[in-house]
Short mmCIF file of C-alpha atoms in Angstrom, two decimals:
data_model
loop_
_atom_site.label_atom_id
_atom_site.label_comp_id
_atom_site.label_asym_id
_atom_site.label_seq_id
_atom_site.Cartn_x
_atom_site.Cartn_y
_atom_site.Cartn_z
CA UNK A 1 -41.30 15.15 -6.26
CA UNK A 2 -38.38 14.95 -9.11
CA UNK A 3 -35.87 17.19 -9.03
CA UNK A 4 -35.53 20.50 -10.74
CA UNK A 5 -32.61 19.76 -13.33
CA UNK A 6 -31.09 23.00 -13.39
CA UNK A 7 -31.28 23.23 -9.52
CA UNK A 8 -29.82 20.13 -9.16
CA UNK A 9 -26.77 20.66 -11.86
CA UNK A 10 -25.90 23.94 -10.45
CA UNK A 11 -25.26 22.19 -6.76
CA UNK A 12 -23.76 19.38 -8.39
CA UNK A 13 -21.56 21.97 -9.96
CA UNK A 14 -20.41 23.53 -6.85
CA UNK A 15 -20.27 20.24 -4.82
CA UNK A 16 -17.59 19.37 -7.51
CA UNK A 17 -15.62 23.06 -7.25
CA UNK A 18 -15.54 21.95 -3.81
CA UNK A 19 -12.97 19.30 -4.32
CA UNK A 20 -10.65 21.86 -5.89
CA UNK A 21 -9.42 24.87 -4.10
CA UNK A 22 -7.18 26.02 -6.67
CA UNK A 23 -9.75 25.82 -9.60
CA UNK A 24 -10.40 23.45 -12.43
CA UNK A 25 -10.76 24.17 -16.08
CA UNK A 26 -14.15 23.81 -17.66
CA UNK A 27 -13.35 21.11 -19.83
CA UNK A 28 -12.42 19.01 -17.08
CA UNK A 29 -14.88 20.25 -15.27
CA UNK A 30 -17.29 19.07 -17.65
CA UNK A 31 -16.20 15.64 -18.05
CA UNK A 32 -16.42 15.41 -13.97
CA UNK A 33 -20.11 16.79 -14.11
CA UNK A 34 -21.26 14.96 -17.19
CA UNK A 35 -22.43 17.70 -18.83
CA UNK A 36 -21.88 19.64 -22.48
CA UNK A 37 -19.18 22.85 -21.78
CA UNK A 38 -22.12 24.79 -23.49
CA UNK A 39 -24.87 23.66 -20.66
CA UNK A 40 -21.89 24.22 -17.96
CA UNK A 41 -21.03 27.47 -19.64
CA UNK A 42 -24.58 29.08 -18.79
CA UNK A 43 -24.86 27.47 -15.33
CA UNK A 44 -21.02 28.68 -14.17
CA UNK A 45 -22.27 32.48 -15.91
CA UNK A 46 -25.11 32.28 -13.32
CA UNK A 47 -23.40 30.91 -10.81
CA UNK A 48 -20.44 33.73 -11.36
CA UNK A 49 -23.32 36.03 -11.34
CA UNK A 50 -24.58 35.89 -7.81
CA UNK A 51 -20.83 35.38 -6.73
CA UNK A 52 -21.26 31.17 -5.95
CA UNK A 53 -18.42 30.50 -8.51
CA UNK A 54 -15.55 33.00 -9.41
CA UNK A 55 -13.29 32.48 -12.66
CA UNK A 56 -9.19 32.92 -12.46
CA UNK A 57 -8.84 35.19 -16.11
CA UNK A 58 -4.95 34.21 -16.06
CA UNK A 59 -5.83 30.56 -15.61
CA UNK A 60 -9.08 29.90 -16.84
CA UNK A 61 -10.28 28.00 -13.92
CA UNK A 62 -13.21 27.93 -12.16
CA UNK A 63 -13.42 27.95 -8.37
CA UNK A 64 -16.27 28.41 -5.38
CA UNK A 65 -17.21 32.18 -4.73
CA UNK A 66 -17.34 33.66 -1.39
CA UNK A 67 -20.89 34.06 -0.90
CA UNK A 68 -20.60 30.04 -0.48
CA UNK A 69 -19.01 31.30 2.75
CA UNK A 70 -21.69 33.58 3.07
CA UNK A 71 -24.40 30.81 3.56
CA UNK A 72 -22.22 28.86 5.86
CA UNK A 73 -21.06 31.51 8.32
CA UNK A 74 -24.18 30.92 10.51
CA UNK A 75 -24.25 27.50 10.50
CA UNK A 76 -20.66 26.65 11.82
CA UNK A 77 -20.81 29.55 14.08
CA UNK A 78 -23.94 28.59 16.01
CA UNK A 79 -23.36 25.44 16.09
CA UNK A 80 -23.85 24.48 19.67
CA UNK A 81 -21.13 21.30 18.99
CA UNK A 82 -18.88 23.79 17.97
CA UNK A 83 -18.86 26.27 20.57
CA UNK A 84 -18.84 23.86 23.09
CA UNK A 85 -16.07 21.68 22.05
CA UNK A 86 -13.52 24.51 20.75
CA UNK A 87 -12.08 25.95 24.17
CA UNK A 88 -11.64 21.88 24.70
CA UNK A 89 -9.71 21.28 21.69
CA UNK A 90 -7.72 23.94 21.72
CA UNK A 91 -6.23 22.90 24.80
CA UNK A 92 -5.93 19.72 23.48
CA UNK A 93 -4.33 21.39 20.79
CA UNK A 94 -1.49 22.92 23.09
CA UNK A 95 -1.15 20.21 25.18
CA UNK A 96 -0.19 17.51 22.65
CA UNK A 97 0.86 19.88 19.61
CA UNK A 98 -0.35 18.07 17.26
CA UNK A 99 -3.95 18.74 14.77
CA UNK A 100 -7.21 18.23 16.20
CA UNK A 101 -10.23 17.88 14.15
CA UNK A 102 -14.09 17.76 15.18
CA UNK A 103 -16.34 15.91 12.96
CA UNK A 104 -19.66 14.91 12.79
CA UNK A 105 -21.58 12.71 10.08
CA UNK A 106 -23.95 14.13 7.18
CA UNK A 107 -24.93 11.68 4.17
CA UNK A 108 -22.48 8.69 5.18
CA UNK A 109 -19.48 10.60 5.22
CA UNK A 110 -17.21 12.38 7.62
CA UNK A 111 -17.96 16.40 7.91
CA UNK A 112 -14.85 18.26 9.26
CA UNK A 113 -16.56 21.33 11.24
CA UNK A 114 -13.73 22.57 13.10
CA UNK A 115 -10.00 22.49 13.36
CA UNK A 116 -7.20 23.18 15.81
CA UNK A 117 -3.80 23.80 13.58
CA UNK A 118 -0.37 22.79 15.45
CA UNK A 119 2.31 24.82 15.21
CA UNK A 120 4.66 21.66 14.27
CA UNK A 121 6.09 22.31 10.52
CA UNK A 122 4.30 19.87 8.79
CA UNK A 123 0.68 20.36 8.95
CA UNK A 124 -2.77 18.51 7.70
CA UNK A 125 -3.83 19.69 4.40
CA UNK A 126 -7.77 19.19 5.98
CA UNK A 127 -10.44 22.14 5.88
CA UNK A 128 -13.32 22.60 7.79
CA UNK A 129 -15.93 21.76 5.82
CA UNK A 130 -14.32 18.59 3.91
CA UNK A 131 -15.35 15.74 3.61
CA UNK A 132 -13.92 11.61 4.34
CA UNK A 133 -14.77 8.19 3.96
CA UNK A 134 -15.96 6.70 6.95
CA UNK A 135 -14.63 3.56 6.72
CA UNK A 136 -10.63 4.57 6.74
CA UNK A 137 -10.75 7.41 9.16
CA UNK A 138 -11.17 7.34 12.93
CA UNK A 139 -13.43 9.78 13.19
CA UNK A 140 -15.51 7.70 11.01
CA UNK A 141 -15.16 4.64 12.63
CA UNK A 142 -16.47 6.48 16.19
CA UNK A 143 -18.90 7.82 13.96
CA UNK A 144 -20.33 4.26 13.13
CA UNK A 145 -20.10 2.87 16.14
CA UNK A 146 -23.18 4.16 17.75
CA UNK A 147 -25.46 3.66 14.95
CA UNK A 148 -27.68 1.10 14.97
CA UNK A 149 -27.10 -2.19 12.61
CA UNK A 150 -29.60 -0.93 9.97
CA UNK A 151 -27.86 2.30 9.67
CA UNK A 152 -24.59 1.14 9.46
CA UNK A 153 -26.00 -1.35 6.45
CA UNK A 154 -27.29 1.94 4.63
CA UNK A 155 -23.88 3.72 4.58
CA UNK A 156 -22.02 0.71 3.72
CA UNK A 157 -24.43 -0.47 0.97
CA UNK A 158 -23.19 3.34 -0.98
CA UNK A 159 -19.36 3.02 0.42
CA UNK A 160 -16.96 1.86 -2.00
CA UNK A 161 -13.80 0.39 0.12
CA UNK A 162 -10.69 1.93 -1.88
CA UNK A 163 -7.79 0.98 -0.71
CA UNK A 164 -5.79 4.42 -0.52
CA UNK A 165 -2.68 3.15 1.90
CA UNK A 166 -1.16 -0.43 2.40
CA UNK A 167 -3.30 -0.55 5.86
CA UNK A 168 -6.69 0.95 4.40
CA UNK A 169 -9.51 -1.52 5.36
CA UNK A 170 -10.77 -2.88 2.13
CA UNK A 171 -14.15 -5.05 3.17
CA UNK A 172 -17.19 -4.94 5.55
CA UNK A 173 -16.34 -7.13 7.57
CA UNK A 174 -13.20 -5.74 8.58
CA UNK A 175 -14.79 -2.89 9.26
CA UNK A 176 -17.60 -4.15 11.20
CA UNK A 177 -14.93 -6.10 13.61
CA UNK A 178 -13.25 -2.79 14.19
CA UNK A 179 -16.42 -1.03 14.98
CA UNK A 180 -16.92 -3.77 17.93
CA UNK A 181 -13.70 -2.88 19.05
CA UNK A 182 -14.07 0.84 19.33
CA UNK A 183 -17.25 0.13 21.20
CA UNK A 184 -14.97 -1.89 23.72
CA UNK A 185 -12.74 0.30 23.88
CA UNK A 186 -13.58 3.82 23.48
CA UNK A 187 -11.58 4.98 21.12
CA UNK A 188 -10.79 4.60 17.52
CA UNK A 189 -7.08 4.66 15.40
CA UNK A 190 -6.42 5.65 11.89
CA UNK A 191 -3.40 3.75 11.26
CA UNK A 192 -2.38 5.59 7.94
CA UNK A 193 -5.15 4.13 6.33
CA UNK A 194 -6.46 7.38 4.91
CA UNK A 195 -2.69 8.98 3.89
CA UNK A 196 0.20 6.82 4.10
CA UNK A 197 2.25 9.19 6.65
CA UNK A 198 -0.88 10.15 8.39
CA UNK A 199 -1.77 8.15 11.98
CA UNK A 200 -4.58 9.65 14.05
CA UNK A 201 -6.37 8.89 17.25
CA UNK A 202 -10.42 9.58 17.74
CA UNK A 203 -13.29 9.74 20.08
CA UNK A 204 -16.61 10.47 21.19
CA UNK A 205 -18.56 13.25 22.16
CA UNK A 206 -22.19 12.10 23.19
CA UNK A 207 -25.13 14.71 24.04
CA UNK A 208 -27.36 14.81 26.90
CA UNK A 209 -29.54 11.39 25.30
CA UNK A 210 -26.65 9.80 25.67
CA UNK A 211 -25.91 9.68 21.54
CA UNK A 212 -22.44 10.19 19.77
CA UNK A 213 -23.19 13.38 18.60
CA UNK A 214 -19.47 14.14 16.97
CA UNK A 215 -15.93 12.70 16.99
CA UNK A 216 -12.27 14.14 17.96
CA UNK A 217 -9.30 13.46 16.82
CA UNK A 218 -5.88 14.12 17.20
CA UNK A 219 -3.83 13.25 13.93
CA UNK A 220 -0.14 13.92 12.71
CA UNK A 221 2.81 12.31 10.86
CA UNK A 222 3.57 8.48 11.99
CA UNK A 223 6.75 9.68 13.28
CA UNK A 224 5.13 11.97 15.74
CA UNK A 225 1.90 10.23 16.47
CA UNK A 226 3.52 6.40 17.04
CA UNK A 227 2.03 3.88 18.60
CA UNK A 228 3.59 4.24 21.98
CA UNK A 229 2.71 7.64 21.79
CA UNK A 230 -0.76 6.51 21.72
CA UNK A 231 -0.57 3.95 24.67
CA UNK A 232 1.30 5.99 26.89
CA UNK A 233 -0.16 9.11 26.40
CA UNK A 234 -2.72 9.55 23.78
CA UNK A 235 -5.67 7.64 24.52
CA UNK A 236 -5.78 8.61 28.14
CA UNK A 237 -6.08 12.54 26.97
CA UNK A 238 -8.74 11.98 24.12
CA UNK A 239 -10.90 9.63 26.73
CA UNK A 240 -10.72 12.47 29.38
CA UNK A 241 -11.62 14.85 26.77
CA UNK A 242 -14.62 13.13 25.91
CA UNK A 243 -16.25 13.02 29.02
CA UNK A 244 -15.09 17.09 29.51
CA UNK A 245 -16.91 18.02 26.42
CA UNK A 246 -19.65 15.48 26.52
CA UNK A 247 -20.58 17.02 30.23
CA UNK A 248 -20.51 20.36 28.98
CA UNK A 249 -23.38 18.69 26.41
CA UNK A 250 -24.77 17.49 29.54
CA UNK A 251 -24.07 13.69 29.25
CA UNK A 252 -24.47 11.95 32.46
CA UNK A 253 -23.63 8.45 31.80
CA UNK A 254 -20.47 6.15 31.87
CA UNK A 255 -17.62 5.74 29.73
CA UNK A 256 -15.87 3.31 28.37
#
């Protein structure tokens, strides 16, 4: 069945607020949406109606409502990945001081659903519930590397390879090598590929079936998380931390 248009404008509406916290004017707004400020007008009224979309009076921008934290608050909170892997990561957390994220993947793209903060000064700007490109994250990269070949094919056929740092991977088949090597190895690296100052460190979490089910990671500044950071250290804590959290999911099998 087709969509319904106004259905589908109004969630392409909020999708959009999504990508900016601190609000956007409608006529930006309306060139992002491809839509008349008139037709937006009467969808954002509605929207502002039942509380999805609230509107700053000083600034005149436009930004998601908190009953879109209303819908969510069950979801994230009985999520069975969650509540499993949080006591984990927050040890994690203490232990290395640096962020941890959990992620999982919805619609080709890297879902943050939880987050440990460090205490360190400089912090990620990431929220739970924001989004990433598979293809220059670690996360995302773990993420792809138990699907099957006509999976991966799907999500790369609608990924556009941007090059957002000096090291970002810009083509398939760069990516596609690197997969094979996270297979071998067990582990995945964003080497500032996503931010330039950014270098982070993931890995699995697999379910009872044996599946990757979500990805860790533990990300910071370069100058903090360096490379022998990651050899001597790193990748022996996120590899033991995948097979604490996967047997909590009751995995049973080896590791890499």
């Amino acid at each position: 069945m087709p969509n319904v248009q106004s259905v589908e404008r109004a969630l392409t509406i909020l999708n959009k607020l999504s990508e900016y916290p601190e609000g956007i004017q409608i006529t930006r707004l309306a060139e992002q949406v491809g839509l008349t400020k008139s037709t937006l007008h009467r969808l954002l009224a509605t929207l502002s109606n039942l509380n999805y979309v609230v509107k700053d009076e000083e600034t005149d921008k436009y930004k998601l409502g908190l009953q879109v934290l209303f819908l969510s608050r069950n979801l994230l909170n009985d999520s069975s990945i969650v509540n499993v892997a949080r006591p984990y990561l927050r040890k994690l957390g203490q232990e290395v001081n640096e962020t941890i994220h959990l992620c999982i993947e919805d619609n080709g793209e890297v879902l943050y659903i939880d987050k440990i903060e460090s205490n360190q000064a400089v912090q990620m700007y990431s929220r739970i519930g924001s989004r990433a490109p598979v293809y220059c994250t670690g996360v995302g990269k773990v993420l792809l590397s138990d699907m099957n070949e006509e999976r991966i094919n799907e999500i790369l056929a609608h990924t556009e390879f941007i090059p957002k740092t000096p090291t970002t991977i810009t083509s398939k088949e760069a990516l596609l090598a690197e997969i094979k090597q996270v297979n071998k190895q067990g582990y995945a690296l964003d080497n500032a590929e996503n931010e330039a100052v950014i270098r982070c460190i993931a890995a699995p979490i697999y379910d009872h079936t044996g599946h990757i089910v979500a990805s860790f990671s533990i990300s910071g500044p370069s100058n903090r998380v360096t490379e022998e950071a990651i050899q001597s250290n790193l990748i022996d804590k996120v590899k033991q931390y995948t097979k604490d959290i996967s047997k909590s999911l009751g995995y049973q099998g080896t590791y890499k």
